[in-house]
Coordinates of C-alpha atoms and ligand atoms in Angstrom, one line a residue:
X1 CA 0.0 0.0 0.0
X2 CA 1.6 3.4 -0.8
X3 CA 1.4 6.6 1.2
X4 CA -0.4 8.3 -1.8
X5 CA -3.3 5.6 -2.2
X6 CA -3.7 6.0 1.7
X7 CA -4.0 9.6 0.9
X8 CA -6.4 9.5 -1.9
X9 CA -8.7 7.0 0.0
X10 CA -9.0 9.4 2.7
X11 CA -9.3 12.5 1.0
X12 CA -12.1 10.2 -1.3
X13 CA -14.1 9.2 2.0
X14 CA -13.7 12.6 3.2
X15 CA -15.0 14.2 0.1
X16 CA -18.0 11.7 -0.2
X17 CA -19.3 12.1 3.5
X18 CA -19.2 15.5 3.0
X19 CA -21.5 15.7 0.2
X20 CA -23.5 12.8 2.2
X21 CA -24.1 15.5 4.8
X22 CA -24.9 17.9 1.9
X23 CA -22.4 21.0 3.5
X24 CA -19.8 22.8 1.6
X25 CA -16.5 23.8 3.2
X26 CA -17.5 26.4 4.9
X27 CA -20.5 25.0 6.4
X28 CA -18.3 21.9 8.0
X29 CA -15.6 24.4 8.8
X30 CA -17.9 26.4 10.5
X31 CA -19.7 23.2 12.6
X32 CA -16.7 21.6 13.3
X33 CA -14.1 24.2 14.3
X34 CA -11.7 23.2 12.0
X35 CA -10.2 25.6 9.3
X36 CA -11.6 25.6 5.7
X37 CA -7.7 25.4 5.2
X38 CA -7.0 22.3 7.0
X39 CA -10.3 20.9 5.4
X40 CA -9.6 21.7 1.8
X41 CA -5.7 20.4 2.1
X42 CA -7.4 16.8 3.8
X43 CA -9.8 16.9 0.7
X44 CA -6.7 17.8 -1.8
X45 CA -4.5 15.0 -0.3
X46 CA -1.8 17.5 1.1
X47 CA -2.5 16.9 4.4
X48 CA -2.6 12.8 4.9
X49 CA -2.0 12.3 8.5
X50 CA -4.2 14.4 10.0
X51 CA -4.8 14.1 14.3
X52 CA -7.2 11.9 15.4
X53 CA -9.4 14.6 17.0
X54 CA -9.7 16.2 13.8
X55 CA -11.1 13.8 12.6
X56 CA -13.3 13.1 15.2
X57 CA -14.4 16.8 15.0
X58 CA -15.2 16.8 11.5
X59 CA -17.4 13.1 11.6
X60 CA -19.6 14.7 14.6
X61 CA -20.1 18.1 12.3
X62 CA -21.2 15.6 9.5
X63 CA -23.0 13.4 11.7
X64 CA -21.3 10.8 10.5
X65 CA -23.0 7.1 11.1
X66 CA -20.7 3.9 12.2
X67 CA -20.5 3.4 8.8
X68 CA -18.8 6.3 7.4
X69 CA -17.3 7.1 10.3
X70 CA -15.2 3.5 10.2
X71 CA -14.1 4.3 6.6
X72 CA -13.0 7.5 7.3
X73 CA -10.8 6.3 10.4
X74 CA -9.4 3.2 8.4
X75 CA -8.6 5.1 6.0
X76 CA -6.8 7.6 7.8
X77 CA -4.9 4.5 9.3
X78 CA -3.1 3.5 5.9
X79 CA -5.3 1.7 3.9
X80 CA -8.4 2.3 1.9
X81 CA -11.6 1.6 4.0
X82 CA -12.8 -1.2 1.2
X83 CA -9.7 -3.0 0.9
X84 CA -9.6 -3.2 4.6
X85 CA -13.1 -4.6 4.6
X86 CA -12.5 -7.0 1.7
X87 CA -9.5 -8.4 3.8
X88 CA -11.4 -8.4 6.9
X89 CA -14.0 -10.9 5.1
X90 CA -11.5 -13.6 4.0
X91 CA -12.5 -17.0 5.8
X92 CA -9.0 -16.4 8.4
X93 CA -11.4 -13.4 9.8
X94 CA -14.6 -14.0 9.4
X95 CA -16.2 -17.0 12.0
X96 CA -19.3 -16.9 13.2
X97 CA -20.0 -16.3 16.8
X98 CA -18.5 -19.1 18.7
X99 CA -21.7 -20.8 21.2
X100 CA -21.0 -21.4 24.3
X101 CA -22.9 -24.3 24.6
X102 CA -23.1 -28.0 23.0
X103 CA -26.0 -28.3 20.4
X104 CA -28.2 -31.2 21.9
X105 CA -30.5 -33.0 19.3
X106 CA -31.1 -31.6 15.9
X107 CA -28.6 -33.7 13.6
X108 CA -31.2 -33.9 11.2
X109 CA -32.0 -30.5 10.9
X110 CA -28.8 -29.6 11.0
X111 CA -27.9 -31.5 8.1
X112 CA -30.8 -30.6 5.5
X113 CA -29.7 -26.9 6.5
X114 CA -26.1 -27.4 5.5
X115 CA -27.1 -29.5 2.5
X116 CA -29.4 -26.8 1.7
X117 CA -26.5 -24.1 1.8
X118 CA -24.1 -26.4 0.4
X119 CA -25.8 -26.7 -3.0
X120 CA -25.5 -23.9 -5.5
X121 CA -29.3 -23.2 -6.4
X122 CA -30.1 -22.6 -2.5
X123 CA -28.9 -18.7 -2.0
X124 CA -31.8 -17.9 0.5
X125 CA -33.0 -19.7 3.2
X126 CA -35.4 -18.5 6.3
X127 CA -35.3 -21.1 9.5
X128 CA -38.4 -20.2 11.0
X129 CA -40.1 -20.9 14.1
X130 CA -41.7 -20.1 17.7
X131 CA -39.8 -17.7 19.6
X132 CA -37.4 -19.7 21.9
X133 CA -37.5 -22.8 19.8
X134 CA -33.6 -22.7 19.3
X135 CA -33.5 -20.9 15.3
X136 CA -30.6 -18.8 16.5
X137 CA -28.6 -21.8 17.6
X138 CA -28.9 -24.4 15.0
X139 CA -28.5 -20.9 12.3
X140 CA -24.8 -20.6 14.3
X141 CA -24.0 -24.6 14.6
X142 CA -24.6 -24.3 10.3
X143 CA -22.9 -21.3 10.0
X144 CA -19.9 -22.6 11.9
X145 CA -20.3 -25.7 10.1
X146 CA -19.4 -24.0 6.6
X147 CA -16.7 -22.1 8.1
X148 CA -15.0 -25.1 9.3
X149 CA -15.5 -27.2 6.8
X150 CA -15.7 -25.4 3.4
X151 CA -13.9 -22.0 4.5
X152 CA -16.6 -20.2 4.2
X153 CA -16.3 -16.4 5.8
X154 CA -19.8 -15.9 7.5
X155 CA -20.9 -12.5 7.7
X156 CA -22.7 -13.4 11.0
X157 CA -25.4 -9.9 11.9
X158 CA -27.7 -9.8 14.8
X159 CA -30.6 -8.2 14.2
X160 CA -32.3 -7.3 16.9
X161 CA -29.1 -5.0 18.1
X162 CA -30.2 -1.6 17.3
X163 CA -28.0 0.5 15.2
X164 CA -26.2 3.1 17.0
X165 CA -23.7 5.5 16.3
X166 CA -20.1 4.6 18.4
X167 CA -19.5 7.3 20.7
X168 CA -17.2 9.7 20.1
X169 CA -13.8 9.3 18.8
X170 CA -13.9 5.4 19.1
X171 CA -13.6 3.0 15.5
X172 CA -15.9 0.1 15.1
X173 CA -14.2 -2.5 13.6
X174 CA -14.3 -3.5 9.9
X175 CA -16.6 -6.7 10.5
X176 CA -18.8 -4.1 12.7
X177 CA -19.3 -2.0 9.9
X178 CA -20.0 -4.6 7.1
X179 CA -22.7 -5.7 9.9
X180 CA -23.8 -2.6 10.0
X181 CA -24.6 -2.0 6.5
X182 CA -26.0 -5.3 6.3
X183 CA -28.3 -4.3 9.4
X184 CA -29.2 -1.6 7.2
X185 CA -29.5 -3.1 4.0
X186 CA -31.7 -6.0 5.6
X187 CA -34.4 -3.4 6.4
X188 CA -34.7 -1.1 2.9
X189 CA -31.9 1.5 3.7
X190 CA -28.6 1.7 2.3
X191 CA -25.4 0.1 2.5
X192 CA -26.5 -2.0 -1.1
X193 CA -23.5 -0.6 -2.7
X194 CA -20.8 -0.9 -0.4
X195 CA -21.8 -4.6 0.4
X196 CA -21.4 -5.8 -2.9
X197 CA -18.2 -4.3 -3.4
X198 CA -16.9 -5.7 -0.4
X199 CA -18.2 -9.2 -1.1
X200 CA -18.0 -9.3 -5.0
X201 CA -17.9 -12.6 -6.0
X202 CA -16.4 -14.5 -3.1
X203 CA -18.2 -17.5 -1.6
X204 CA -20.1 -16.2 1.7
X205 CA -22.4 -16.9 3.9
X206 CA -24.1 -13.7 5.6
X207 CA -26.6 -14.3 8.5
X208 CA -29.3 -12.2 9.2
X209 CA -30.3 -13.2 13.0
X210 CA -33.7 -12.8 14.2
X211 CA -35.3 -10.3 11.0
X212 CA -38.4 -10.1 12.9
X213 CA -39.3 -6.1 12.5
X214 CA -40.3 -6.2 9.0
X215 CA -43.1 -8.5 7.2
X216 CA -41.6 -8.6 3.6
X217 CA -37.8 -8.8 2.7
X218 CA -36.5 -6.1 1.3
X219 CA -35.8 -5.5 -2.6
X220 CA -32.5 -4.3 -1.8
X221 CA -31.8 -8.0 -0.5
X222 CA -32.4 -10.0 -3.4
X223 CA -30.4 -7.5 -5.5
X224 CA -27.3 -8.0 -3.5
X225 CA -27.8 -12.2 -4.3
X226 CA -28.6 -11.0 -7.4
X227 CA -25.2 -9.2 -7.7
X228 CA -22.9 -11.0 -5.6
X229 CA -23.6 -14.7 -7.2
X230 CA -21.7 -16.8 -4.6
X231 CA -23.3 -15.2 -1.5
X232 CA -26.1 -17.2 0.6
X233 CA -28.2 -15.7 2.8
X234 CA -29.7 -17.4 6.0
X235 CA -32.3 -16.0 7.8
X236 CA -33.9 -16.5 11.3
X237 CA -37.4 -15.1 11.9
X238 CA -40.6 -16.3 13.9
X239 CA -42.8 -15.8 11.1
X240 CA -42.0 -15.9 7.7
X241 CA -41.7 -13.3 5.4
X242 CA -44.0 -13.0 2.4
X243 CA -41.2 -13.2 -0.4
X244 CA -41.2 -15.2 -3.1
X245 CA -38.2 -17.3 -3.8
X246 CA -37.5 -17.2 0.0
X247 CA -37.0 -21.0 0.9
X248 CA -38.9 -21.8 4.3
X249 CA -37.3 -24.3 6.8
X250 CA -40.0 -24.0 9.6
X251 CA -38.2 -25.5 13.0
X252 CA -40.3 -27.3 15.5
X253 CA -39.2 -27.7 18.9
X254 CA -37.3 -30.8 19.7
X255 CA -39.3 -34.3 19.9
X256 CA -41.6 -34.7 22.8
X257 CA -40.5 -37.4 24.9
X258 CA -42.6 -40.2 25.7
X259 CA -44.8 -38.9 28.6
X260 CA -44.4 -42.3 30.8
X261 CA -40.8 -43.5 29.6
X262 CA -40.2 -47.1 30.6
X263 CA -37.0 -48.1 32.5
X264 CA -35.1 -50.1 30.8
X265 CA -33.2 -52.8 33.7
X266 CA -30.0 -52.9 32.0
X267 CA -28.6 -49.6 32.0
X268 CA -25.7 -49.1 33.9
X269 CA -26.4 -45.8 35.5
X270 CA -29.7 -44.3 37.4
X271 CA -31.6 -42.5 34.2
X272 CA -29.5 -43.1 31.8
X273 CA -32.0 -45.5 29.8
X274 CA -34.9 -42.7 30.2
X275 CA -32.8 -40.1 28.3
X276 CA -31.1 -41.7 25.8
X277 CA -32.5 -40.8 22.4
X278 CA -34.3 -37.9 24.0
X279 CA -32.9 -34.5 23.8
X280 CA -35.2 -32.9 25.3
X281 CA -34.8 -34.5 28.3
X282 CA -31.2 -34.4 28.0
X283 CA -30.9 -30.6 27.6
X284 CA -33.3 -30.0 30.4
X285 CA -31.2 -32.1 32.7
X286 CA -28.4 -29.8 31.8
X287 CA -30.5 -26.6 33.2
X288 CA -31.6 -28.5 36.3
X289 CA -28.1 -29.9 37.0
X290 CA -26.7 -26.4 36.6
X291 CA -30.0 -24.9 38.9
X292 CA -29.7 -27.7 41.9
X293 CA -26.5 -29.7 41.4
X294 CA -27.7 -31.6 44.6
X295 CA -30.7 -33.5 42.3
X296 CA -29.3 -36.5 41.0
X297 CA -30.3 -37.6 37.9
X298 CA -32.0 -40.8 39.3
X299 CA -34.9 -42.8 37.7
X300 CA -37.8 -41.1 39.4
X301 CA -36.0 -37.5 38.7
X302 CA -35.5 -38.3 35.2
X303 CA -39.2 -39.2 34.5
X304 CA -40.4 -36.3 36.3
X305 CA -38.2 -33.6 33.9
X306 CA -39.2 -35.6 31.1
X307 CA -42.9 -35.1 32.4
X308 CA -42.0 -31.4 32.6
X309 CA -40.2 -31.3 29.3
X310 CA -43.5 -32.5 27.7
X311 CA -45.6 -30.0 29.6
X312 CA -43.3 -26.7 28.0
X313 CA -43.5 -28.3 24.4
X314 CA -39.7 -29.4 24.5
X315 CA -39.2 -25.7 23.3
X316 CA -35.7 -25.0 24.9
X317 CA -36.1 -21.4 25.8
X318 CA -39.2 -22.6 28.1
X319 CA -37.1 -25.8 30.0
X320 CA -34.3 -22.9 30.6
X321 CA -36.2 -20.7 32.3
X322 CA -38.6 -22.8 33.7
X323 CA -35.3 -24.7 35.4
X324 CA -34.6 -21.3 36.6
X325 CA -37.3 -21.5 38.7
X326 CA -35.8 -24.6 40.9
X327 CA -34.5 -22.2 43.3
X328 CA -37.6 -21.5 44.1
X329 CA -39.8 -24.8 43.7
X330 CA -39.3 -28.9 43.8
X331 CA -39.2 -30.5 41.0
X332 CA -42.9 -32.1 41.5
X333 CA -44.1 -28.4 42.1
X334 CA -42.3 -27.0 38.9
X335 CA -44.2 -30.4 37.5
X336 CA -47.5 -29.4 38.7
X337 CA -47.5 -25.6 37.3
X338 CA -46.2 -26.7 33.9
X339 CA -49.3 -29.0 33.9
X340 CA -51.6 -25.8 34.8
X341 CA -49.7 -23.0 34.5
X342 CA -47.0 -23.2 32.0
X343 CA -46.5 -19.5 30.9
X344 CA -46.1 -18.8 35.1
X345 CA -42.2 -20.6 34.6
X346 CA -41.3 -19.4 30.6
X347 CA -39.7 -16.0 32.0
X348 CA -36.4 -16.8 33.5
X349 CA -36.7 -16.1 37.4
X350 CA -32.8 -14.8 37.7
X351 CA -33.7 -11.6 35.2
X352 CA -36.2 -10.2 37.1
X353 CA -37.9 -6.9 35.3
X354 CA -39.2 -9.1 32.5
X355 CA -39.7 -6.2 29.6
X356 CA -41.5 -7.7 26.4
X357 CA -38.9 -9.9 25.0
X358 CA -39.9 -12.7 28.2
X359 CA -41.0 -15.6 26.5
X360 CA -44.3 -15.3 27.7
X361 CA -44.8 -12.0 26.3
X362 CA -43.5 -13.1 23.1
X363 CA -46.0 -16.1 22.4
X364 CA -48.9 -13.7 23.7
X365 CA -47.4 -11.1 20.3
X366 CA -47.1 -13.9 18.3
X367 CA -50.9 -15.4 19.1
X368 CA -51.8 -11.8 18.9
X369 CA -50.6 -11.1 15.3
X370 CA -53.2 -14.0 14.3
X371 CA -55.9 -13.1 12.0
X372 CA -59.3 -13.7 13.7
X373 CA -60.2 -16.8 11.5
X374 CA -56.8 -18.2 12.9
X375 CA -57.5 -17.2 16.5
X376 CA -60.9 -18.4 16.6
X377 CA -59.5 -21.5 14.9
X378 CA -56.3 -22.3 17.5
X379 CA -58.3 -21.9 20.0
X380 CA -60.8 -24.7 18.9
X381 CA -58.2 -27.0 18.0
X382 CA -56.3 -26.5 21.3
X383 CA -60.0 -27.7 23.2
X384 CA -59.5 -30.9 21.0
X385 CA -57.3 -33.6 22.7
X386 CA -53.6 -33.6 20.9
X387 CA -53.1 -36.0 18.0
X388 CA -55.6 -35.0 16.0
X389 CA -56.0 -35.0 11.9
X390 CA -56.8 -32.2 9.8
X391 CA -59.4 -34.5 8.4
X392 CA -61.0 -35.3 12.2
X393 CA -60.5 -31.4 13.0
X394 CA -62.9 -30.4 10.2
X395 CA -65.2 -32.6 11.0
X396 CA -65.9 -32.1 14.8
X397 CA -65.4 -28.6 14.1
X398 CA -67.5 -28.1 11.1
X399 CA -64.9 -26.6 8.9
X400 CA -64.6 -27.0 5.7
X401 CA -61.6 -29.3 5.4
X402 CA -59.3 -26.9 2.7
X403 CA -59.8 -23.9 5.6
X404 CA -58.2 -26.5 8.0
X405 CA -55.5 -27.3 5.9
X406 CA -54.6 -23.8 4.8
X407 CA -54.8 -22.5 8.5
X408 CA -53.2 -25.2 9.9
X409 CA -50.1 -24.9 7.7
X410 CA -49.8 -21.1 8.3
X411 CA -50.3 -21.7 12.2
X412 CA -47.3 -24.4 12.0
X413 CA -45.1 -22.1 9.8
X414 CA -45.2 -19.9 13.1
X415 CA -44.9 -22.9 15.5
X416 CA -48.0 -23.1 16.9
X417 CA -49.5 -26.2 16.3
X418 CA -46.9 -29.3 15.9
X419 CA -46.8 -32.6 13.8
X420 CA -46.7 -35.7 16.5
X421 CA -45.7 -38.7 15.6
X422 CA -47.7 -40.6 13.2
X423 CA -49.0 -44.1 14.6
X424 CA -48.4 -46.6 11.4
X425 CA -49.2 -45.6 7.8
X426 CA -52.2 -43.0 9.0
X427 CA -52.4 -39.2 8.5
X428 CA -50.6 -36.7 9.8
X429 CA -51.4 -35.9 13.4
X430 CA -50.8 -32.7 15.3
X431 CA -51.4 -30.9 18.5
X432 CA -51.8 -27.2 19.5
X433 CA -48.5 -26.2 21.8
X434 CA -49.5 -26.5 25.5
X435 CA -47.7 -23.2 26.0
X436 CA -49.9 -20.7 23.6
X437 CA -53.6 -23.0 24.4
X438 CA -54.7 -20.5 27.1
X439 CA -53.5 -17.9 25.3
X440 CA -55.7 -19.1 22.2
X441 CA -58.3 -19.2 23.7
X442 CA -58.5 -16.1 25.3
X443 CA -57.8 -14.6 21.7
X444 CA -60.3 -16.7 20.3
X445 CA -62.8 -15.8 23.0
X446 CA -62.0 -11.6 22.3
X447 CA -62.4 -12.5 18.3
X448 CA -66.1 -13.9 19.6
X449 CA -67.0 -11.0 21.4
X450 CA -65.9 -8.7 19.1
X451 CA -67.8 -10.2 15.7
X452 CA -71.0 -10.4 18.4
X453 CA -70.8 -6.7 18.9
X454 CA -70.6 -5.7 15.7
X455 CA -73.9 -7.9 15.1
X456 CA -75.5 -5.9 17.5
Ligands
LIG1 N1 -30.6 -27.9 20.4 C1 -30.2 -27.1 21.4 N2 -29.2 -27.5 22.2 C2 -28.7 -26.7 23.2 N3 -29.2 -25.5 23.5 C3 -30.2 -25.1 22.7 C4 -30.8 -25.8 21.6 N4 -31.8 -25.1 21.1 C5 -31.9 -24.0 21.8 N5 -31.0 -23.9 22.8 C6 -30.8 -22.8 23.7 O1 -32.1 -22.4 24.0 C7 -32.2 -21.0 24.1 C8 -33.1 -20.4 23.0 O2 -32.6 -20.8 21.7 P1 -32.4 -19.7 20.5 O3 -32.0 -18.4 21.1 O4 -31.7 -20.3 19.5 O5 -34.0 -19.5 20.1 P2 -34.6 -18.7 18.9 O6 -35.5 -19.6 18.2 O7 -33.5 -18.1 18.1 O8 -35.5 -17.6 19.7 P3 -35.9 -16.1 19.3 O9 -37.0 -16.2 18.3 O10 -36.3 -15.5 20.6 O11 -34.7 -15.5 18.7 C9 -30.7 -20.5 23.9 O12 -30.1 -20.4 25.1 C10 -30.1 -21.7 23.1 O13 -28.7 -21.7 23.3
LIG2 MG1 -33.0 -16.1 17.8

């Protein structure tokens, strides 16, 4: 890298933001305290190591954004800002977010998702699913998956972090500001251009981590896979997002273990028979050994977390927090308000001012967004005992049977109702989630009131 490329990227950057901000000279002169001298040399390249407070003076007078502000400081630092990103994304520099915990279950799902990304036609997948479910985690086991494996650099971008400005005078780092454009991007603003230079025509893998705010994707999406043809995107979302060409993996919770497991008289240790083969059981034996380290996993313990397992849906955000709640309860009382009460135990009881993103407050948005038709409909088919067919569900509810099997597919793209097991060759049976059937029918019961007083 020469001294005079340095120069000319930073007098480039400088130029653009200042247009971007729409001032002349003067103007950002007169905002920042800086000379119109010192300004014009920076923007001639006379001046190419300018002090860092200078800098920071001038990006505050523009109001710069992370963005902006990053190129302007890695520029300043020797290098052109998009050279510094492109090396930044090369596969050495670019994991995903390392998890801090074993994946438990989910081998198949976790290897139709990495076939899925591994084959060239797939560039844009959605793992969708009930809020707690575990999206985020099996999105990060794939992602860490192709980066291990077939060196792919993951552009990894959390979505729900709100995009703020660094304060004052600090740099966010290269990968920060890719996210941030992405973050950007994602959502209909800008960042379109500078994203596709950066990632060209590389192989990558960008992540965009819980995309919940909006309902479509946006344009400016599928024109980056249209013009960056070796990028994939993978996106996490609880409902999906009316797009065409957006493939739909929709992620249940993990298998429901047998409600009354039999022991099995050969296993070496206490429980061991009773979880094999069952995650569910096996991760929620995790939170409770963590929670009361004194409860060992005997038989009789075992079968009562699976019991409890079973009551929260196996949906691991709910046997986390509910396991938080062992500090408080035995395991036969955490057993008994699952049964009854299971949204009292889904908001974790060591984080205390639960805002709206507690569990519970999250499956009542998520019931909420239903269309009345789909209310009024969960909350009949959570009164029906679980394993039922679409084919039975019409007829004891006297619906026509293509209205049950539209509504039931869009209620299981969000995770609401489940496919159980199927008993031989029969149809495909299915059961309302034991965590959102109060919740449906209180819905349900509001859409009633509401269509009776607009009759009257
Ligand atoms: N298969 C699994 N093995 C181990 N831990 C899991 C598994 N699935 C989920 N978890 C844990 O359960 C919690 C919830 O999972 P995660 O955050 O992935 O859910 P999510 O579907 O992304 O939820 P949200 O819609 O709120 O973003 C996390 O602590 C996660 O690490
Ligand atoms: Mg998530």
């Amino acid at each position: 890298m020469t001294e005079q490329a340095a120069t000319d990227g930073l007098a480039r950057q400088l130029i653009a933001a200042r247009r971007w901000a729409g001032i002349t000279q003067e103007q950002l002169a007169g905002l920042s305290t800086v000379s119109v001298r010192a300004i014009r040399d920076l923007e001639q390249g006379r001046v190419r190591h300018p002090r860092r407070e200078t800098l920071r003076l001038l990006a505050d007078a523009m109001r710069l954004g992370d963005v902006r502000r990053a190129a302007l400081e890695l520029a300043v630092e020797g290098a052109p800002a998009d050279s510094v990103m492109r090396d930044a994304f090369g596969a050495e520099l670019a994991p995903p977010p390392e998890p801090l915990r074993r994946l438990v279950g989910r081998s198949e799902e976790l290897r139709a998702l990495t076939r899925l990304l591994a084959t060239e036609h797939e560039r844009l997948l959605t793992v969708v699913g009930i809020a707690g479910v575990g999206k985020t985690r099996l999105a990060q086991e794939a992602a860490l998956l192709m980066h291990t494996r077939d060196r792919m650099p993951v552009l990894w971008v959390d979505m729900g972090t709100a995009v703020t400005a660094p304060a004052s005078g600090t740099v966010r780092s290269p990968r920060a500001a890719l996210a941030g454009w992405a973050r950007s991007l994602a959502v209909g603003g800008p960042g379109l251009d500078e994203l596709a230079s950066v990632i060209g025509d590389r192989a990558a893998l960008m992540v965009l981590d819980g995309h919940d705010a909006v309902p479509r994707l946006a344009p400016q999406l599928l024109e980056l896979l249209h013009g960056c043809e070796r990028l994939k995107v993978l996106i996490t979302a609880r409902e999906p997002h009316r797009t065409p060409g957006n493939r739909l993996l929709p992620l249940a919770p993990l298998p429901l273990p047998a409600p009354e497991p039999s022991a099995d008289a050969a296993s070496p240790l206490p429980g061991q028979s009773l979880t094999a083969g069952e995650p569910a059981v096996e991760l929620m034996l995790s939170y409770v050994g963590h929670m009361r380290p004194d409860l060992l996993p005997t038989d009789s313990v075992v079968r009562t977390v699976a019991r409890v397992c079973h009551a929260l849906d196996a949906v691991p955000r709910a046997m986390e927090s509910a396991a938080s709640w062992l500090l408080l309860h035995s395991l036969e009382e955490l057993l008994r308000i699952a049964r009854t009460r299971p949204l009292d135990l889904v908001d974790d009881a060591t984080l205390s001012d639960m805002n709206e993103e507690g569990l519970g407050a999250l499956l009542a948005a998520a019931v909420g967004r239903l269309d009345d038709t789909q209310a009024t409909l969960l909350g009949d088919l959570g009164a029906l005992a679980d394993g039922w067919t679409a084919e039975q569900a019409s007829a004891v509810l006297a619906v026509p049977a293509a209205t049950v099997a539209r509504e039931v597919h869009a209620l299981m793209l969000r995770g609401l109702v489940r496919r159980l097991p199927a008993t031989g060759e029969g149809a495909s049976r299915f059961g309302v989630l034991n965590l959102v059937r109060g919740l449906a029918a209180d819905r349900a019961e509001a859409a009633a009131r509401q269509s009776a007083a607009l009759v009257h």
